[in-house]
Short mmCIF file of C-alpha atoms in Angstrom, two decimals:
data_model
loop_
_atom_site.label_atom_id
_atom_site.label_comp_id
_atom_site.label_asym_id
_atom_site.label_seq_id
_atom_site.Cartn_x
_atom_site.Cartn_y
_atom_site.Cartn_z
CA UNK A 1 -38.65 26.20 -31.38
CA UNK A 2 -37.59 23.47 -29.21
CA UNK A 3 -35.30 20.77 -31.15
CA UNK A 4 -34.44 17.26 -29.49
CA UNK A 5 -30.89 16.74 -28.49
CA UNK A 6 -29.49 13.49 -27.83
CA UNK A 7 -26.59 13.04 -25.86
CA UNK A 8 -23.87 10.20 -24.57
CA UNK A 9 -22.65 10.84 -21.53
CA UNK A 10 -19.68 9.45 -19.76
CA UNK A 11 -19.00 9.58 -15.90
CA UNK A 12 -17.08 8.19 -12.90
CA UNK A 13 -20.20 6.80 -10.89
CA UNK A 14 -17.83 7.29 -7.33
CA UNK A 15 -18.48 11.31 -7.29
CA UNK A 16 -22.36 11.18 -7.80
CA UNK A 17 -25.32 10.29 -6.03
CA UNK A 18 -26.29 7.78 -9.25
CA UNK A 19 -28.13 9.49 -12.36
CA UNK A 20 -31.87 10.24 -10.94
CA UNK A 21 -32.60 13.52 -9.72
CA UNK A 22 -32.99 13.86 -6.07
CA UNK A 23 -33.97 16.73 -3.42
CA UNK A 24 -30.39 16.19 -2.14
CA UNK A 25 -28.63 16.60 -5.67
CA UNK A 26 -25.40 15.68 -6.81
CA UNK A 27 -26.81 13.42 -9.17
CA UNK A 28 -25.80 13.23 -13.16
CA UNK A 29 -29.26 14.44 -14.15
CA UNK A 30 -29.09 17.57 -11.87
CA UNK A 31 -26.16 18.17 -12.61
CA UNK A 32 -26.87 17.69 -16.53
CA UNK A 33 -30.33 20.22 -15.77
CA UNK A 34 -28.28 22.89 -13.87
CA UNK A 35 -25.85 22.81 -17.02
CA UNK A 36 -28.94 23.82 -18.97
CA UNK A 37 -30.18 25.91 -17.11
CA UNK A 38 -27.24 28.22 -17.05
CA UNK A 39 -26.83 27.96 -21.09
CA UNK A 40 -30.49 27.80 -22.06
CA UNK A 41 -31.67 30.40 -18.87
CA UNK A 42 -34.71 28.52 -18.52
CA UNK A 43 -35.57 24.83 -17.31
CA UNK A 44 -34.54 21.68 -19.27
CA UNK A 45 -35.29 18.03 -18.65
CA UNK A 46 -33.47 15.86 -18.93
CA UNK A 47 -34.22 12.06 -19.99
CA UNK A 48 -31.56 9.05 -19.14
CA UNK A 49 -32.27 5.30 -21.34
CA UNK A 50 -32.26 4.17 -17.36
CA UNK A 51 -31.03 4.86 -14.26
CA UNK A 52 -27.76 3.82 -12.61
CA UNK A 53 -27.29 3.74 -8.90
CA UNK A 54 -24.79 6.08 -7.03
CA UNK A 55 -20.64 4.41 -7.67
CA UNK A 56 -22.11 3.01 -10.94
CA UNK A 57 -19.78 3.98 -13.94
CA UNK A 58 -21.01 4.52 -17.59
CA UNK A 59 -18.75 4.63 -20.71
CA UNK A 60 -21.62 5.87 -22.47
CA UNK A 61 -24.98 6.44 -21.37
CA UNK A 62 -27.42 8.23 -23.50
CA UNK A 63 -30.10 10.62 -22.71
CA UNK A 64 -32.55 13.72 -24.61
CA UNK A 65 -33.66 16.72 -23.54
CA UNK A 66 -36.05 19.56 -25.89
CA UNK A 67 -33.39 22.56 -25.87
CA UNK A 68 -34.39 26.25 -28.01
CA UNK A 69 -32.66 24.59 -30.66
CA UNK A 70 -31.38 27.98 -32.80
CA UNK A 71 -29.04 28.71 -29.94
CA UNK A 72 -26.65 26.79 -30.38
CA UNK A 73 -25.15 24.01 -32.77
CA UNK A 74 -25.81 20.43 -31.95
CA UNK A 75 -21.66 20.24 -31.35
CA UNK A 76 -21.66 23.54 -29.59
CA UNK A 77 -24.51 22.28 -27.31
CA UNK A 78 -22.13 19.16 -25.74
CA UNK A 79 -18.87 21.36 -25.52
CA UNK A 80 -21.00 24.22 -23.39
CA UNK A 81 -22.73 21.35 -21.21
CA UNK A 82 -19.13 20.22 -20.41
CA UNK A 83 -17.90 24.12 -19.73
CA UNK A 84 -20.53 23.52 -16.85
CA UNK A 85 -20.17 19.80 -15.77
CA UNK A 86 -17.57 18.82 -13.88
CA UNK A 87 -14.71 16.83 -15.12
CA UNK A 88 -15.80 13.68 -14.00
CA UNK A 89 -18.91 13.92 -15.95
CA UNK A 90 -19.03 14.64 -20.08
CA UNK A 91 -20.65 14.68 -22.97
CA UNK A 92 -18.98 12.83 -25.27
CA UNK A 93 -21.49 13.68 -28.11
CA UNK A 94 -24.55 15.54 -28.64
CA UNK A 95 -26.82 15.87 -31.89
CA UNK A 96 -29.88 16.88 -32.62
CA UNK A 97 -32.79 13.70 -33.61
CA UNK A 98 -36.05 13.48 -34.64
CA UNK A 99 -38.83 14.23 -32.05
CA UNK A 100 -39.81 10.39 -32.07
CA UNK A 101 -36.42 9.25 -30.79
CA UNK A 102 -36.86 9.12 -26.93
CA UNK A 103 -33.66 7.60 -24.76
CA UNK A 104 -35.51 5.24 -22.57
CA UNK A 105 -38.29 4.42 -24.90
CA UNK A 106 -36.37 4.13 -27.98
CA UNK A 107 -33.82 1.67 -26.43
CA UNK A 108 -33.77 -1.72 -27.96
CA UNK A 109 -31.34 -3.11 -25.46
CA UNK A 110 -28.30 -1.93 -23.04
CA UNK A 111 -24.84 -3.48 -22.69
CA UNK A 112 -22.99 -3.63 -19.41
CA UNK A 113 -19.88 -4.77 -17.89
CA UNK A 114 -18.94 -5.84 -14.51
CA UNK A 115 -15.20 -5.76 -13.59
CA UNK A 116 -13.80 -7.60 -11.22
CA UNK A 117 -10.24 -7.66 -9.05
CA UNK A 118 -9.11 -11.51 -7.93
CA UNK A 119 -6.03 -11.13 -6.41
CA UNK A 120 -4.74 -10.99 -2.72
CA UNK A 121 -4.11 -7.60 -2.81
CA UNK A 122 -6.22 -4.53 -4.85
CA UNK A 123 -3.90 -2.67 -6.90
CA UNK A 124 -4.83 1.12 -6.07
CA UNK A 125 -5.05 1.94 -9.49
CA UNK A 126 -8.46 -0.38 -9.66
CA UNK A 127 -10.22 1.40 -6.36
CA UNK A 128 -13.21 2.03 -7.04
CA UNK A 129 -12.97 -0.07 -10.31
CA UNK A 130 -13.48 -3.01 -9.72
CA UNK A 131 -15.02 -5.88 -7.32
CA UNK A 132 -12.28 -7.09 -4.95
CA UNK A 133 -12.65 -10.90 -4.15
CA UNK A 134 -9.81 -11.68 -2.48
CA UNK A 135 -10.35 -16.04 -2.76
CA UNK A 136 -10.76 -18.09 -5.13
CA UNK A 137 -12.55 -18.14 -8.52
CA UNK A 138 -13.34 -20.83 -10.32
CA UNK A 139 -13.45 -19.37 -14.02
CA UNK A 140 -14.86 -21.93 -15.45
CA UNK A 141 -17.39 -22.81 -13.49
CA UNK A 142 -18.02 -19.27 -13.96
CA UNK A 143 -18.00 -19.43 -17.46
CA UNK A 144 -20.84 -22.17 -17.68
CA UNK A 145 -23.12 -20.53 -15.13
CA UNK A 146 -22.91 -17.58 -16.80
CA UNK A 147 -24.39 -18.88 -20.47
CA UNK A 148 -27.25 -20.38 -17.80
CA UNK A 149 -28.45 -16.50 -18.18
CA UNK A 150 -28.91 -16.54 -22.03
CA UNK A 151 -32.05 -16.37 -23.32
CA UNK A 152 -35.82 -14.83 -22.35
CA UNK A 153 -35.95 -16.15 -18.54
CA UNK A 154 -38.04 -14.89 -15.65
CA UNK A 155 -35.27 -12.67 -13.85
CA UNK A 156 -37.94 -12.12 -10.22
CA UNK A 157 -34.82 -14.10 -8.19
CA UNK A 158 -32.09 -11.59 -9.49
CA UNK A 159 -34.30 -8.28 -9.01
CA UNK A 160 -33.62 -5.96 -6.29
CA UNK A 161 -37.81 -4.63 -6.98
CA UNK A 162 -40.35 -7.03 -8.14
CA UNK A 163 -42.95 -5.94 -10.36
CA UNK A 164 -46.46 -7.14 -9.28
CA UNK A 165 -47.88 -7.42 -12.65
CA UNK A 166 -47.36 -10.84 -14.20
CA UNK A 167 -44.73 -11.53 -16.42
CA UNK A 168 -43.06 -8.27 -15.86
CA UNK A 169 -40.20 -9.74 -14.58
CA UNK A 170 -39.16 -11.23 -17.83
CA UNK A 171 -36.31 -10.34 -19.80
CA UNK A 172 -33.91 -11.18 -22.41
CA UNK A 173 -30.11 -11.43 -22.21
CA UNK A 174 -28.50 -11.69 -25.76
CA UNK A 175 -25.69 -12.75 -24.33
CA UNK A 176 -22.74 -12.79 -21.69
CA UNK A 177 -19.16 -12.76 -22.27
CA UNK A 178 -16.17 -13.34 -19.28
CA UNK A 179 -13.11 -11.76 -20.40
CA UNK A 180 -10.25 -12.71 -18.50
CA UNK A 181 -6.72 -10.94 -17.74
CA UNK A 182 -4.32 -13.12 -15.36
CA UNK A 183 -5.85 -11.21 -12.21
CA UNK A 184 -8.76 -9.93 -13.04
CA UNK A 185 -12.40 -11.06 -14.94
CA UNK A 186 -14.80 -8.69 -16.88
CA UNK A 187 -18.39 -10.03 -17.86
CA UNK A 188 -20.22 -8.08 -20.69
CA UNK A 189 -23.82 -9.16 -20.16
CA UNK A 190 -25.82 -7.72 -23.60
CA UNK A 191 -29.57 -7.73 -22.59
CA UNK A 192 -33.19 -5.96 -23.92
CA UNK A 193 -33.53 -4.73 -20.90
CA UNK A 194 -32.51 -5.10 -17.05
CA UNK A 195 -34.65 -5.20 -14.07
CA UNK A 196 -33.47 -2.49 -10.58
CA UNK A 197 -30.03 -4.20 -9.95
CA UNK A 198 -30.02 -7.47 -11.94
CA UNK A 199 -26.79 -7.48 -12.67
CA UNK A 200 -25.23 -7.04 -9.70
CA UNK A 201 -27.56 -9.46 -8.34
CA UNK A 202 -26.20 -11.98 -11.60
CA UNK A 203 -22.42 -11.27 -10.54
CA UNK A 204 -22.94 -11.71 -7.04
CA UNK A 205 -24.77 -14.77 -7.37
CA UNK A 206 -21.67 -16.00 -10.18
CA UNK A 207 -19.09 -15.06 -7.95
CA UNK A 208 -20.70 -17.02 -4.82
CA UNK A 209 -21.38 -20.39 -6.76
CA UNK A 210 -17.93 -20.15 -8.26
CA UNK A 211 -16.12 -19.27 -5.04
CA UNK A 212 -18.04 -22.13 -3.73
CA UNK A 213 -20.62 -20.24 -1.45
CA UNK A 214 -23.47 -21.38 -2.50
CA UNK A 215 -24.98 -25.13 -3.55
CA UNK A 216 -24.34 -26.37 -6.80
CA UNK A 217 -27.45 -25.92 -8.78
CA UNK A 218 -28.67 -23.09 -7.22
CA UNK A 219 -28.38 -20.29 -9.70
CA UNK A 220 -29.89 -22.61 -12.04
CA UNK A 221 -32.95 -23.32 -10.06
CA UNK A 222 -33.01 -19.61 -8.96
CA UNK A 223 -33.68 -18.99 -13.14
CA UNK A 224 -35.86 -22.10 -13.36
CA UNK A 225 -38.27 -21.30 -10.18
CA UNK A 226 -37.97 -17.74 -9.38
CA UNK A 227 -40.88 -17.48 -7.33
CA UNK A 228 -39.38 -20.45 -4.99
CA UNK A 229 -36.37 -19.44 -3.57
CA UNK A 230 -37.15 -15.56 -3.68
CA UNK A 231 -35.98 -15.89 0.54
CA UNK A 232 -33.12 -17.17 -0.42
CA UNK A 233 -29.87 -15.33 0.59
CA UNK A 234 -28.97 -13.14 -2.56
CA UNK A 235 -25.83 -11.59 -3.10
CA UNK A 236 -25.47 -7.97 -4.73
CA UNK A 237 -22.41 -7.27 -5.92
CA UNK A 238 -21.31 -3.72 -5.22
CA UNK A 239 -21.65 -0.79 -7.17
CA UNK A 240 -18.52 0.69 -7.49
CA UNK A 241 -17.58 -2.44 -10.30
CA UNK A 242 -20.68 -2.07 -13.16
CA UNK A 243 -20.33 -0.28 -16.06
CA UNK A 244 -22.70 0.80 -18.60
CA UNK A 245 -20.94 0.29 -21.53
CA UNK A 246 -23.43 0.94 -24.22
CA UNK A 247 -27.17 1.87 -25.04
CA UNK A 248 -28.44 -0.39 -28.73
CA UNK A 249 -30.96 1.48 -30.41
CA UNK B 1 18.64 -8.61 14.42
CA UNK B 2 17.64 -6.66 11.34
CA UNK B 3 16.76 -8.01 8.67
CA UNK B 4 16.35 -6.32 4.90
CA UNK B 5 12.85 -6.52 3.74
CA UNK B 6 11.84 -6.12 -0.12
CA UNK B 7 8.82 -4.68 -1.21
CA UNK B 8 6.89 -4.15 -4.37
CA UNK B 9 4.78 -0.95 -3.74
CA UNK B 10 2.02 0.01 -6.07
CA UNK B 11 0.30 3.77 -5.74
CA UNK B 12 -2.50 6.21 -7.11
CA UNK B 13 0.32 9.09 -7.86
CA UNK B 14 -2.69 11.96 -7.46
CA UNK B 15 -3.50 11.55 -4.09
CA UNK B 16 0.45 11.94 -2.87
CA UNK B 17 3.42 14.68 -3.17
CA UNK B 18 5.82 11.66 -4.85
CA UNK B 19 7.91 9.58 -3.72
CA UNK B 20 10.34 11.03 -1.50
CA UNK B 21 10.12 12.07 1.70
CA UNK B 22 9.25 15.61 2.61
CA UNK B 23 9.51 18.08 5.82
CA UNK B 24 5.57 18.59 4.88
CA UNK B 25 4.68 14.72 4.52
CA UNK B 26 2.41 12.65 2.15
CA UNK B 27 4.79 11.37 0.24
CA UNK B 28 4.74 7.53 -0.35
CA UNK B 29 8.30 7.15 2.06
CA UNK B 30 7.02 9.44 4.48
CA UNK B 31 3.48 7.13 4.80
CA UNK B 32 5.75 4.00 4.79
CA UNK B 33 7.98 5.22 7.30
CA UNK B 34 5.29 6.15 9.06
CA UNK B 35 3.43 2.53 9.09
CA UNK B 36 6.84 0.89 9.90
CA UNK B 37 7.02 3.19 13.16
CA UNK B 38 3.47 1.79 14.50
CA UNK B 39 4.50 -1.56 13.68
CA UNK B 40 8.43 -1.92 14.84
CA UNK B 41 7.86 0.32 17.34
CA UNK B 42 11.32 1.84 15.71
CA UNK B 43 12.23 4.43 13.28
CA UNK B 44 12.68 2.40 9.74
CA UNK B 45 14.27 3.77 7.04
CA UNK B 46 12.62 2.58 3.50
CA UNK B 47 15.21 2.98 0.40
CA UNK B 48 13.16 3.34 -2.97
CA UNK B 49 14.31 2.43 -6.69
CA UNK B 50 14.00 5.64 -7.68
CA UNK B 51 11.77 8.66 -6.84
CA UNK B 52 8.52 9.35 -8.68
CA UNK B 53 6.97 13.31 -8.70
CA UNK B 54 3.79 14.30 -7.54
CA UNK B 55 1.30 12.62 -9.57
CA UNK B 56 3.20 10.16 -11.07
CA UNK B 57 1.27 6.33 -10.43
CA UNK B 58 3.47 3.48 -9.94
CA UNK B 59 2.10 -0.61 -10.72
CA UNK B 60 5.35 -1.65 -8.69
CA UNK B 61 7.78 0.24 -7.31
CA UNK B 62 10.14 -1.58 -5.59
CA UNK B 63 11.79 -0.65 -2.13
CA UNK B 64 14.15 -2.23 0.52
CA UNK B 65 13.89 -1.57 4.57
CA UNK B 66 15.79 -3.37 7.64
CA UNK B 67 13.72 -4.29 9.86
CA UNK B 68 13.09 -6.57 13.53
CA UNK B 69 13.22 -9.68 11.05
CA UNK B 70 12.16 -11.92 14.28
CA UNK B 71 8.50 -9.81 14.50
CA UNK B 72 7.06 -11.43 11.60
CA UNK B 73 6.73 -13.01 8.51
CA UNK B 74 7.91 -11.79 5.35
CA UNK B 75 4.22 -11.84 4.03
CA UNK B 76 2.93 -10.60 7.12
CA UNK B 77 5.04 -7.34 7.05
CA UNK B 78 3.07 -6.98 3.50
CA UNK B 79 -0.05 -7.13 5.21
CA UNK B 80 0.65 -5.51 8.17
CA UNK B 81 2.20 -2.43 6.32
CA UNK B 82 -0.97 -2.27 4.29
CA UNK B 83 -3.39 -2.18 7.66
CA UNK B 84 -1.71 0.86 8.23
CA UNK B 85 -1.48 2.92 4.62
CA UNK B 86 -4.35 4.42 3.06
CA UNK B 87 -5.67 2.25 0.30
CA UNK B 88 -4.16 4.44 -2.74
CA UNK B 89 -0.96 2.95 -2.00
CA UNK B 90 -0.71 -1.18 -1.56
CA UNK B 91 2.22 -3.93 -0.70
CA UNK B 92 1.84 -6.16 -3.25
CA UNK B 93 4.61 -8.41 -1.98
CA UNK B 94 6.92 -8.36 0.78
CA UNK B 95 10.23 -11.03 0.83
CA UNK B 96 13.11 -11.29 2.73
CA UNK B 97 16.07 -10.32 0.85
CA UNK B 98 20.39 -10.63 0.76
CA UNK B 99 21.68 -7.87 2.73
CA UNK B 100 23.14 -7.09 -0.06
CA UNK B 101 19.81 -6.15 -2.13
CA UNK B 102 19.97 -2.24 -2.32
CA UNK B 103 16.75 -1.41 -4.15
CA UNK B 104 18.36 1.85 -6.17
CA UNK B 105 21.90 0.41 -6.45
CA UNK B 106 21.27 -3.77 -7.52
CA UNK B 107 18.83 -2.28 -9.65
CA UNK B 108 19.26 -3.20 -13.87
CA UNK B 109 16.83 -0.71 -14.95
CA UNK B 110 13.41 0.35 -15.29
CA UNK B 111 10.19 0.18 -17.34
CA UNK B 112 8.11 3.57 -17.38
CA UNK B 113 4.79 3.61 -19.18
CA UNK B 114 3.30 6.89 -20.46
CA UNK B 115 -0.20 6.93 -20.83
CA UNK B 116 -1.97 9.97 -24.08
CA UNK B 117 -5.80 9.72 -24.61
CA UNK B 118 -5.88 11.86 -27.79
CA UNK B 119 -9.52 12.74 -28.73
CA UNK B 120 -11.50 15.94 -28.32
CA UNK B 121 -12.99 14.87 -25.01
CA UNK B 122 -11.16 12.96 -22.18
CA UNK B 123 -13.56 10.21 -20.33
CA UNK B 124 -13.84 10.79 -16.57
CA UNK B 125 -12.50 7.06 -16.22
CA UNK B 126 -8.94 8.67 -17.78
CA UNK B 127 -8.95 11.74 -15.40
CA UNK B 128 -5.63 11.70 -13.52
CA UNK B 129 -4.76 8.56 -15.69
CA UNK B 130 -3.55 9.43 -18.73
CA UNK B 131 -2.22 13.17 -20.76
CA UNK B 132 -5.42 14.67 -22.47
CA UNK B 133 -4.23 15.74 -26.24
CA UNK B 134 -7.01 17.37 -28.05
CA UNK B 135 -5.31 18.03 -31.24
CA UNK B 136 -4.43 14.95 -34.07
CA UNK B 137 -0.80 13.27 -33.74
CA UNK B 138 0.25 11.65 -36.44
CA UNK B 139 0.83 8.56 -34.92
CA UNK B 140 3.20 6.82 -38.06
CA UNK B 141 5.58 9.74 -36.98
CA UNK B 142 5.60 9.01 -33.59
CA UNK B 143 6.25 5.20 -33.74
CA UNK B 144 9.45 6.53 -36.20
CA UNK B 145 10.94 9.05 -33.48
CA UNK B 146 10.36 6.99 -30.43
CA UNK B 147 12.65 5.12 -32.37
CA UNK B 148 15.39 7.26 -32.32
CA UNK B 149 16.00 7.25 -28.56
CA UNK B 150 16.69 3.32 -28.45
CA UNK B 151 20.69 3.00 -27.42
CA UNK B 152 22.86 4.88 -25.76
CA UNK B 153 22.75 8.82 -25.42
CA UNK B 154 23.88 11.57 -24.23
CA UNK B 155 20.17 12.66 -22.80
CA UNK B 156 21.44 16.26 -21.21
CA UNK B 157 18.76 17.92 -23.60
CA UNK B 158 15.93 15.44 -21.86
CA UNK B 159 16.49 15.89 -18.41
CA UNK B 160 15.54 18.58 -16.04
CA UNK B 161 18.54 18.51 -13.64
CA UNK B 162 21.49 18.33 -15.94
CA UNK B 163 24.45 16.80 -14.20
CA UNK B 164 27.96 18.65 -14.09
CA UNK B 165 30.36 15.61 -14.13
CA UNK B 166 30.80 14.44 -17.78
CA UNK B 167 28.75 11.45 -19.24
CA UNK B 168 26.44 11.67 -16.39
CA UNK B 169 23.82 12.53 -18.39
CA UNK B 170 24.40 9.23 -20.58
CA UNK B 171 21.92 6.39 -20.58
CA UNK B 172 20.93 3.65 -22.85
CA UNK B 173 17.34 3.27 -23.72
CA UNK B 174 16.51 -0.83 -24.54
CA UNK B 175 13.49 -0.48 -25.86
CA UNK B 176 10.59 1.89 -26.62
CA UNK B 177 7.25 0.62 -27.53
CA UNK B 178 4.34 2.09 -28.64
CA UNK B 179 0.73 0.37 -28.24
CA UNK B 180 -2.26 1.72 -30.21
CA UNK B 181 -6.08 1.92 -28.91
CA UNK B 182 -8.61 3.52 -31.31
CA UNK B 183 -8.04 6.74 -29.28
CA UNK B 184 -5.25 6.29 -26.79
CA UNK B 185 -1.60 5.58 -26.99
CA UNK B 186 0.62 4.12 -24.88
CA UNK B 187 4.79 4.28 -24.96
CA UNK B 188 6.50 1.85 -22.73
CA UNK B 189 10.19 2.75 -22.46
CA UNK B 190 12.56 0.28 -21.20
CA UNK B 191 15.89 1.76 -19.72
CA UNK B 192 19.38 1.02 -17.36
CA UNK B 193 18.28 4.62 -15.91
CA UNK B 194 16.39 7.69 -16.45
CA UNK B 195 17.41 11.30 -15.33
CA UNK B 196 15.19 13.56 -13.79
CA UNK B 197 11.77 14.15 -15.80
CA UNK B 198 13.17 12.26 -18.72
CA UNK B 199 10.36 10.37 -19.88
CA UNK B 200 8.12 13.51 -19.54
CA UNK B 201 10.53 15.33 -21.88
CA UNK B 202 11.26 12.51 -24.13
CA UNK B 203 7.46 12.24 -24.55
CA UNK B 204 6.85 15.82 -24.03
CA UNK B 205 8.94 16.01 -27.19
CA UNK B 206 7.48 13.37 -29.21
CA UNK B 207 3.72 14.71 -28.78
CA UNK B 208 4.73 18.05 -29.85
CA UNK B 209 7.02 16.84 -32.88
CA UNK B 210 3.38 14.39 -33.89
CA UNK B 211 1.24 17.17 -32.97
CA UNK B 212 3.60 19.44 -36.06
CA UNK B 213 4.44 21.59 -33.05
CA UNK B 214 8.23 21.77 -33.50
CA UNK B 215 10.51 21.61 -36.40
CA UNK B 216 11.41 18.69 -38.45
CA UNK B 217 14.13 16.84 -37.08
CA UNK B 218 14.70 18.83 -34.01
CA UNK B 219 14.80 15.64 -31.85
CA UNK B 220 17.02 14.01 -33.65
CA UNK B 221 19.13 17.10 -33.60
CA UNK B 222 18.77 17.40 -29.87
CA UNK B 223 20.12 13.56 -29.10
CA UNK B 224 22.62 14.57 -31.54
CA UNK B 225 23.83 17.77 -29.95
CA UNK B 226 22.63 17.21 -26.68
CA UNK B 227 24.54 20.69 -25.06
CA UNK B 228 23.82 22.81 -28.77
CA UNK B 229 20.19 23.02 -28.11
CA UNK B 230 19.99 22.95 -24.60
CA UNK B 231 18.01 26.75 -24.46
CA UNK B 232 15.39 25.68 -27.16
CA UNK B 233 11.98 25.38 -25.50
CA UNK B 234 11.03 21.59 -24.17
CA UNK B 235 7.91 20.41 -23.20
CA UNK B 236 7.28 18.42 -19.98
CA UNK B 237 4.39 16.02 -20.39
CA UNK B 238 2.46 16.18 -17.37
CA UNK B 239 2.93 13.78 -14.32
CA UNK B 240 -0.67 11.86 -14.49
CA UNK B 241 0.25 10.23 -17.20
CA UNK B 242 3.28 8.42 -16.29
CA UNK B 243 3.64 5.04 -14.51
CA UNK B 244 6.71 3.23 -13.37
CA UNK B 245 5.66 -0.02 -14.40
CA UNK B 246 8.59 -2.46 -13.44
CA UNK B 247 12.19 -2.04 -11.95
CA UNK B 248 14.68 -4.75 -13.54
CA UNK B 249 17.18 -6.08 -11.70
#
């Protein structure tokens, strides 16, 4: 009898070709299915709450798979995935849910955090950790532009893919916090869901307006009309800086 | 004319064989050495605080070197050093200094940092970063012993190479701090000096005294009686977990 597992997994997003599953491999859900494979001798898939691209981090993503359940305890299922992960990916808990819970479709909303270095010089401690901007920030011009992305807007301007249906490009963002250390800035952006790089596309376009790259206004009308100024010159900030710190069911 | 240089150094200790230079390179002096060559065109020698092992990370080691002061700029031997070092180890400042600024012997003293992430699984984002304990520590117990190594000592029973001159093995501890995260701790020892591996042993001692691996009072006993004890077995935390986070002076 196959029994539902849910796990949160951790990994360092700098060793992996991002989560999805592809012919070339050395992606977290291979990875994740070859684990299975070798405790449960027979094919497992696995399913992530969403994808993250290759150098993106997550503190805890989560993800299901339908395992022979009387194998193995729900506890005993994590600690033999990590016996077969490497170290820079693990499970840091697995248990077994009801058939209706499903990772991606389940998922009320996802929280992630973007960290990033403004200082002269990168300590090497934060390679690979952060966002380097070497110039200027204005933090609080920061601060305000970033409570512009509050609320249900129509994100099309800060999406790497538009959908063609209507309205598909609308999402929520509970909210957005900037922490702030003396050289460095995190934003935690809470949101019900996030369209293929949004916010990457959200920090780049913060850290352009508040470095004083772009026009003033312009993230503003880029939520207002997002249609408009699609050709606009976006900014995606890179990878190697985004967390996923968190899936809310 | 030469003048003396000062530099605050900060390195990833995993990717390099320590501090000191070796007949078989990549150590942080070699690489430096190395860098000054292709930019003096000379053979610069680079004096370091103190020497960290293999593994051991460093926020800002500090370091003097005489150098062609004419060349350049204090800042741009900073930057000019770092266009030729890999980016695991960074110049975070460069000055020009008295000649008679020796960065081991003006030095006051120096802040260490040891890093434990004690829960059952260790996060890929703490691989290399901190000491994975598995087992509970009992954390009221360590805040009381760190305690006891604040003042002056006879450390001969906390340091690897145990000098032969008497007293040498004295040092007075300032301060030793312990910081609390829902499941990591950090100790941040203040000294004038440390001997060789003695914040590894000192916390090498105080995990396995928490952890109700060694006897009741057997610290305390070995600060005491620093020569009595000198055969019982210590424990070397390992070097990933330690940072030199300042040197006073």
């Amino acid at each position: 009898m196959l029994r539902r597992l849910r796990l949160v997994v951790s990994y360092d997003g700098r060793a992996f070709a991002g989560w999805q599953s592809q012919a070339s491999g050395n992606t977290i859900q291979d990875l994740l299915e070859a684990a299975f494979l070798r405790i449960a001798g027979q094919k497992v898939r696995v399913h992530g709450a969403g994808r993250t691209d290759a150098g993106v981090h997550a503190l805890a993503q989560s993800a299901h798979a339908d395992v022979p359940g009387a194998r193995l305890s729900p506890d005993r299922w994590g600690a033999a995935l990590n016996a077969f992960l490497p170290l820079t990916i693990r499970i840091m808990s697995s248990r077994f849910v009801k058939d209706a819970f499903h990772a991606r479709f389940s998922a009320k909303g996802k929280v992630y955090r973007y960290r990033i270095w403004n200082d002269c010089t990168l300590p090497p401690l934060e390679l690979g950790r952060a966002w380097h901007v070497a110039g200027p920030i204005d933090r609080e011009k920061m601060r305000r532009e970033a409570g512009l992305f509050v609320g249900k807007h129509d994100f099309a301007s800060f999406a790497a893919n538009r959908g063609t249906a209507a309205g598909d490009t609308i999402r929520a963002i509970d909210s957005v916090k900037l922490r702030q250390g003396i050289k460095h800035l995190e934003l935690d952006i809470s949101g019900d869901g996030f369209l293929y790089k949004m916010v990457r596309l959200i920090v780049g376009g913060l850290v352009r307006s508040s470095s004083g790259k772009s026009a003033d206004g312009e993230l503003e009308e880029r939520l207002k009309n997002p249609k408009r100024l699609m050709a606009k010159a976006r900014f995606v900030a890179p990878a190697h800086g985004l967390y996923l710190v968190r899936v809310r069911y």
